[in-house]
Every structure is written in C-alpha cells, then in structure tokens.
PDB file of C-alpha atoms in Angstrom:
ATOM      1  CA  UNK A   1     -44.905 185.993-153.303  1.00  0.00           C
ATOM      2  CA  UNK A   2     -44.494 189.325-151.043  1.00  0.00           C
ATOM      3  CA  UNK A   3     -42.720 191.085-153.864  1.00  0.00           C
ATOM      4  CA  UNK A   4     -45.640 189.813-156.000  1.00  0.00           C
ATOM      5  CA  UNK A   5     -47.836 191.253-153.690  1.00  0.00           C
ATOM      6  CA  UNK A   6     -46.045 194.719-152.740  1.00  0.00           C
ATOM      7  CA  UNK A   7     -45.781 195.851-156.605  1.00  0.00           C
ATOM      8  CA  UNK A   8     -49.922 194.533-156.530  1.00  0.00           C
ATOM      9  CA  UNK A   9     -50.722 197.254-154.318  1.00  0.00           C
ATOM     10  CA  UNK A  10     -47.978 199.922-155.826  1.00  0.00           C
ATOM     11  CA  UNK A  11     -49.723 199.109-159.303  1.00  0.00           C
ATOM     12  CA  UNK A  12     -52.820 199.540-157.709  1.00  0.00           C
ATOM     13  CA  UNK A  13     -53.636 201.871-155.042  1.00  0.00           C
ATOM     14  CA  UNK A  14     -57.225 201.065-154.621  1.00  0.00           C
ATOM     15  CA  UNK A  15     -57.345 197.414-153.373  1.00  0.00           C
ATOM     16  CA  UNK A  16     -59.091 195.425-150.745  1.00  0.00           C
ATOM     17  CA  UNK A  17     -59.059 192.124-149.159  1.00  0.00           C
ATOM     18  CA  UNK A  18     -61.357 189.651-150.286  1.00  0.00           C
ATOM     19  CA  UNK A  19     -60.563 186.343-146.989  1.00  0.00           C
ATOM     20  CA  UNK A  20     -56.825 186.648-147.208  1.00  0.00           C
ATOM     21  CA  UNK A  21     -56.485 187.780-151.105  1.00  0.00           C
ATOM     22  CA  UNK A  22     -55.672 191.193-151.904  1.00  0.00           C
ATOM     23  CA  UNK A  23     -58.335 191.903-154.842  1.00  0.00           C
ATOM     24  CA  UNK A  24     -58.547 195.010-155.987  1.00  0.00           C
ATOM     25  CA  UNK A  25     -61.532 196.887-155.532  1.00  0.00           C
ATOM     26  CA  UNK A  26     -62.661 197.038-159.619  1.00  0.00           C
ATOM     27  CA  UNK A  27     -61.635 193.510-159.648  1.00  0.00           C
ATOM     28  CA  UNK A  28     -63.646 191.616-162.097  1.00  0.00           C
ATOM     29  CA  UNK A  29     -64.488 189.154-159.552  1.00  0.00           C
ATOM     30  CA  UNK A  30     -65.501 191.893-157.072  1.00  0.00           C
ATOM     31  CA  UNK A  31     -68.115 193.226-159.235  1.00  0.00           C
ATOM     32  CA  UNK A  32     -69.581 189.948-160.521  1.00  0.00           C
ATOM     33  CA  UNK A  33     -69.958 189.248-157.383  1.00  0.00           C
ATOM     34  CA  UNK A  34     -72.218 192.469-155.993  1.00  0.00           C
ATOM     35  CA  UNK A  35     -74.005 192.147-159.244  1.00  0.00           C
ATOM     36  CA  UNK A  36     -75.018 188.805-158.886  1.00  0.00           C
ATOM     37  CA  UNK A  37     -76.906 189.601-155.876  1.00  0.00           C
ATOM     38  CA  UNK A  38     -78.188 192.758-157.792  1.00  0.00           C
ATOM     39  CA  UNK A  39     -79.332 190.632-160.658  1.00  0.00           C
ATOM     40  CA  UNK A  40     -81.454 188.240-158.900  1.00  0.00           C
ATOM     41  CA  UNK A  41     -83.194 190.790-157.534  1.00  0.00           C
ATOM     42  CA  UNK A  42     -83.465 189.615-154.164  1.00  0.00           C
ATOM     43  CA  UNK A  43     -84.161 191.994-151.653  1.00  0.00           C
ATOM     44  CA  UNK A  44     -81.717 192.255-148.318  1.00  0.00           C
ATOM     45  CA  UNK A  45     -85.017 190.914-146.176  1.00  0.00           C
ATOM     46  CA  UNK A  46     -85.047 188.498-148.642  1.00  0.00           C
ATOM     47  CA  UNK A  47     -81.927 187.048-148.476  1.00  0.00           C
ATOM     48  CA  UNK A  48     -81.768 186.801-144.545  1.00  0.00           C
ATOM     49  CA  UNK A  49     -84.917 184.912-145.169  1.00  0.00           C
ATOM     50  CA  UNK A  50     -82.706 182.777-147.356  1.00  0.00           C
ATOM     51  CA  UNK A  51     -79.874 182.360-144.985  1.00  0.00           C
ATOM     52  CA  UNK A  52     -82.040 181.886-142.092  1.00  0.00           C
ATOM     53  CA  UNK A  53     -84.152 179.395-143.619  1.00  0.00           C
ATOM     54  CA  UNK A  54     -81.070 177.948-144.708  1.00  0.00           C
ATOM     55  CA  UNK A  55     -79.594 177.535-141.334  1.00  0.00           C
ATOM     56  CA  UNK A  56     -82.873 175.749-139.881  1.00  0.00           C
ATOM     57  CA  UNK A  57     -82.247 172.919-142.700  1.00  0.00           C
ATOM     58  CA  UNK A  58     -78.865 172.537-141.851  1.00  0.00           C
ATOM     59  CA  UNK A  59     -79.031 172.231-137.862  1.00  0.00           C
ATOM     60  CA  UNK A  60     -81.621 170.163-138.155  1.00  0.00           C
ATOM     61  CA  UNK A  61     -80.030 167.654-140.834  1.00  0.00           C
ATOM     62  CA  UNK A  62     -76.780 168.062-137.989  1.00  0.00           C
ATOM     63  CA  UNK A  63     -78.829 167.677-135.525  1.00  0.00           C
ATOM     64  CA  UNK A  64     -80.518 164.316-136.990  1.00  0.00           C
ATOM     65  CA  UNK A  65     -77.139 162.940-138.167  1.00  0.00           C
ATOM     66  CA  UNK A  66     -75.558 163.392-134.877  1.00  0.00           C
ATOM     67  CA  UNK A  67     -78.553 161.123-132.957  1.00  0.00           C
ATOM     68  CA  UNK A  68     -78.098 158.329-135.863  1.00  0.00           C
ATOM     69  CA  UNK A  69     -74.438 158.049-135.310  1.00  0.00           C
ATOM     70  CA  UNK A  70     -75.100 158.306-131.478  1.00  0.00           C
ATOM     71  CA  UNK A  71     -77.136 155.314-131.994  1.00  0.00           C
ATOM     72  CA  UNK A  72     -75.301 153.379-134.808  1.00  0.00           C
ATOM     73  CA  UNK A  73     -71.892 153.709-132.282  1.00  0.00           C
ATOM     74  CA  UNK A  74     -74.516 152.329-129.355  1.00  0.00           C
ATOM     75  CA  UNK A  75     -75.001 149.422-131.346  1.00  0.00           C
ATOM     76  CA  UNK A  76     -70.848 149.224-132.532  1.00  0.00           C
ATOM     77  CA  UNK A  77     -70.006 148.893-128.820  1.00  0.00           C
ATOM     78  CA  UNK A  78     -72.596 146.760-127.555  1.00  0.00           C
ATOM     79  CA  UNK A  79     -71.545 144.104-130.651  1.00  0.00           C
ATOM     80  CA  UNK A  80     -67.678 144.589-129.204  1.00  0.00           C
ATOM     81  CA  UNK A  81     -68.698 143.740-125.750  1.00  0.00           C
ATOM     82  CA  UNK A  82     -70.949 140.703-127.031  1.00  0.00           C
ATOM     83  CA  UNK A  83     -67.812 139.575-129.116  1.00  0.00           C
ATOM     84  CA  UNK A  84     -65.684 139.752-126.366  1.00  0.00           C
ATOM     85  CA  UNK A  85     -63.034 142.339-127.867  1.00  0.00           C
ATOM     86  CA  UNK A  86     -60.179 143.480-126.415  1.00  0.00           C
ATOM     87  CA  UNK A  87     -61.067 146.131-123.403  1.00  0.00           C
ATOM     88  CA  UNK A  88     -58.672 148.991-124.699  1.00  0.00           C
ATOM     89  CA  UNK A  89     -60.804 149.052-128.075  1.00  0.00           C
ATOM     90  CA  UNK A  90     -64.201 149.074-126.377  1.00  0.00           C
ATOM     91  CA  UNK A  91     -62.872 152.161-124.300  1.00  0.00           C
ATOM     92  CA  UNK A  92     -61.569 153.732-127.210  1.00  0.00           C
ATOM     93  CA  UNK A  93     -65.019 153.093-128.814  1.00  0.00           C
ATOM     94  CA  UNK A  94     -67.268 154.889-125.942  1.00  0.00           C
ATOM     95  CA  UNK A  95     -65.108 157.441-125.931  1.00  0.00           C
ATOM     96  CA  UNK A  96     -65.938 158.446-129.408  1.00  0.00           C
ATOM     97  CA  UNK A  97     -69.487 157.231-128.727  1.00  0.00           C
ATOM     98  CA  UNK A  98     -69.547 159.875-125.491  1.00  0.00           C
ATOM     99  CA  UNK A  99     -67.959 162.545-127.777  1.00  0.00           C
ATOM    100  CA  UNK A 100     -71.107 162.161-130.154  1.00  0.00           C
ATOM    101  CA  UNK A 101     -73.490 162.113-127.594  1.00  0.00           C
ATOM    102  CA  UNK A 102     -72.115 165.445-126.324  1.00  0.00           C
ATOM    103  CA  UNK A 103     -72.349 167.116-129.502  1.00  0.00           C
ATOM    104  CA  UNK A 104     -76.467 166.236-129.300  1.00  0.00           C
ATOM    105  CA  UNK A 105     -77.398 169.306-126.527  1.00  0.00           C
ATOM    106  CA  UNK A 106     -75.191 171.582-127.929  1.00  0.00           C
ATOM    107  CA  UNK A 107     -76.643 170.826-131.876  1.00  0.00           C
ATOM    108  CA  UNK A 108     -79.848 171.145-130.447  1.00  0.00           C
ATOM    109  CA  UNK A 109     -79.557 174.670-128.816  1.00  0.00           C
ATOM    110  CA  UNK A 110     -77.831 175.803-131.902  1.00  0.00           C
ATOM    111  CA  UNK A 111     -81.035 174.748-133.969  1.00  0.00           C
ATOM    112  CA  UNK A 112     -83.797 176.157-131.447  1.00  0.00           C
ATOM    113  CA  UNK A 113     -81.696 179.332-131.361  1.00  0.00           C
ATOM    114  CA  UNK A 114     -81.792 179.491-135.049  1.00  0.00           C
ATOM    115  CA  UNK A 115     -85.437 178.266-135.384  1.00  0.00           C
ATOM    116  CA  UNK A 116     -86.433 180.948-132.811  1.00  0.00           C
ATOM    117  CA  UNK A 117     -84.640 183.677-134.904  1.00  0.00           C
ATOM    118  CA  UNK A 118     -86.301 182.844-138.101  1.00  0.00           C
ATOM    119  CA  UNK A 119     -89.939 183.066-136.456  1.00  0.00           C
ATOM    120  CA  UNK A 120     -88.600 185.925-135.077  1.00  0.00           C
ATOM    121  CA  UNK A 121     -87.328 187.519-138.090  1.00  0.00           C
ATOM    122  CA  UNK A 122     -90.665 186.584-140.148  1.00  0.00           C
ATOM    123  CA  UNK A 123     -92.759 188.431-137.252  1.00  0.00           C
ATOM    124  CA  UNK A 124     -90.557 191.409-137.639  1.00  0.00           C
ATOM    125  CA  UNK A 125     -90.314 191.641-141.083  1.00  0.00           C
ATOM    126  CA  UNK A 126     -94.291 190.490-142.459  1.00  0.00           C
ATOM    127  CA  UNK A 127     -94.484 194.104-144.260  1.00  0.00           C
ATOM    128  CA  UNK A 128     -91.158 193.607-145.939  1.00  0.00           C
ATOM    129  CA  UNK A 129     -91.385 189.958-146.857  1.00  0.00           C
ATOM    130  CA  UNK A 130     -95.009 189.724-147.706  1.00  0.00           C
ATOM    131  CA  UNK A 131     -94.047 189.117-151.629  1.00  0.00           C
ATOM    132  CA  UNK A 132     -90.895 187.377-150.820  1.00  0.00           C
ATOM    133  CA  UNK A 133     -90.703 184.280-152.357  1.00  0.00           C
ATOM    134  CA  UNK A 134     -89.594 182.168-149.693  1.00  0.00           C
ATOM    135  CA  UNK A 135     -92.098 183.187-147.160  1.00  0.00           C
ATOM    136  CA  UNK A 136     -93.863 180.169-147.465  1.00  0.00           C
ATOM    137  CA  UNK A 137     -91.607 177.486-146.886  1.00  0.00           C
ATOM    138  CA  UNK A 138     -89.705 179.070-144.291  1.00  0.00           C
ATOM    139  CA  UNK A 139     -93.330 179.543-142.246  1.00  0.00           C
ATOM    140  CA  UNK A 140     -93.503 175.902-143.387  1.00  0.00           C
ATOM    141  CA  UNK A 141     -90.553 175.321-141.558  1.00  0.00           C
ATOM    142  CA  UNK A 142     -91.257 177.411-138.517  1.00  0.00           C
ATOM    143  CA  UNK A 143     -94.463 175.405-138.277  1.00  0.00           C
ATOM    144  CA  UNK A 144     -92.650 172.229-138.704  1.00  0.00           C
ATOM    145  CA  UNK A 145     -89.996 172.131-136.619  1.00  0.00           C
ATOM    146  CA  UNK A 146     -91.678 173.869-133.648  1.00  0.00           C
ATOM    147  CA  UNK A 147     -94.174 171.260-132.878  1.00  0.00           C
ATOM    148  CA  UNK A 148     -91.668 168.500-133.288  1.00  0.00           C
ATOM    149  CA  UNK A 149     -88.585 169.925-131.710  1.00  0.00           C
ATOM    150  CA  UNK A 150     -88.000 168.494-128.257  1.00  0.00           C
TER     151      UNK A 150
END
C-alpha cells in the first residue's frame, strides 16, 4: 500500500488529501464535488443556513431521545426492583440509567448553543438571506424551539 501510494504522488505531483486519502487535486471526485455545490446554486449564507438549521433538528431529536430512554430505563429498573432481581443487575442497570441522565444537561446546552447561533446568524445575515429559501423554516424553528426550550 505505501509503494502504491509513493509512485501516486511521483505520478502526480499535484495531489491533496481528501480525510486520510491522497486524491489528487483534478480528481474526478474532487471536482464533482465543488461543482455540486456550484450547481445548486446555493449561496455560502445559504448553506450555513442549511447546516445550522440542520443542527437545531438534530440536537433537538438527541435531545428528545435521550429524556425517553432516561425514562424508559426509569421504568426497566423500577420493574427489576419490583421483581426482586438479583442486586448486581439492578446496579448495573442505574448505572447505565445515571449515564443517560448525564448526557440530558450536556444535550441540552449543545442545542441552546446551537439554537442561539442560528437566531443569531439569521439577525446577522437578513440582507443576505432575504431570498434564501430556507429562511422560513429555520425562523420557524427559531420561533419554535425558543418558547418551548427549558
């Protein structure tokens, strides 16, 4: 694989890393790529819009899962102790249970820090992101989640 990879870049002077692949840099794959994001002719406000938005969703979905499991292991280790199971297993149990609950704060930071940003971003950028698609639903989401995030 090294030898493989040292007569790559002798062949080919003009190479770059794409993650831990050496690509080079006219690579097919390279340009489809930067011309995909061309093509859809999606501004660079427009995509952090995107990604932003993006990020809201996916906290929040994290942040939702997290309390259900909280609450479905509540329930797993309340039926142990009722069913009188062995001790070691009910310890083992609210141990993961405790691990759950403190991923909870920490999701929920993560998500407020990324909610704030987004308002943020949409204040800072109204002039550039006035025709942006995506405006909408992401001020949908601002609205949203602000009034019903503890």
């Amino acid at each position: 694989l090294n030898e493989s990879v040292a007569q790559h870049q002798h062949a080919c002077c003009d190479v770059t890393y794409a993650g831990h692949i050496l690509v080079p840099k006219k690579s097919p794959l390279l340009q489809a790529s930067k011309m995909a994001s061309k093509a859809s002719g999606e501004t660079r406000e427009e995509k952090q819009l995107r990604i932003k938005s993006g990020s809201v969703r996916r906290l929040n979905k994290e942040y939702e899962a997290y309390k259900a499991e909280a609450s479905e292991q509540k329930k797993k280790v309340e039926t142990m102790i009722a069913s009188g199971m062995d001790e070691y297993d009910i310890k083992k149990q609210n141990e993961v249970l405790a691990e759950t609950e403190m991923m909870i704060p920490d999701t929920l930071k993560r998500f407020k820090r990324a909610l704030a940003d987004l308002e943020t971003y949409i204040d800072s950028n109204a002039d550039a992101l006035a025709s942006a698609s995506g405006l909408a639903a992401a001020q949908e989401l601002v609205a949203q989640f602000s009034e019903a995030t503890p």
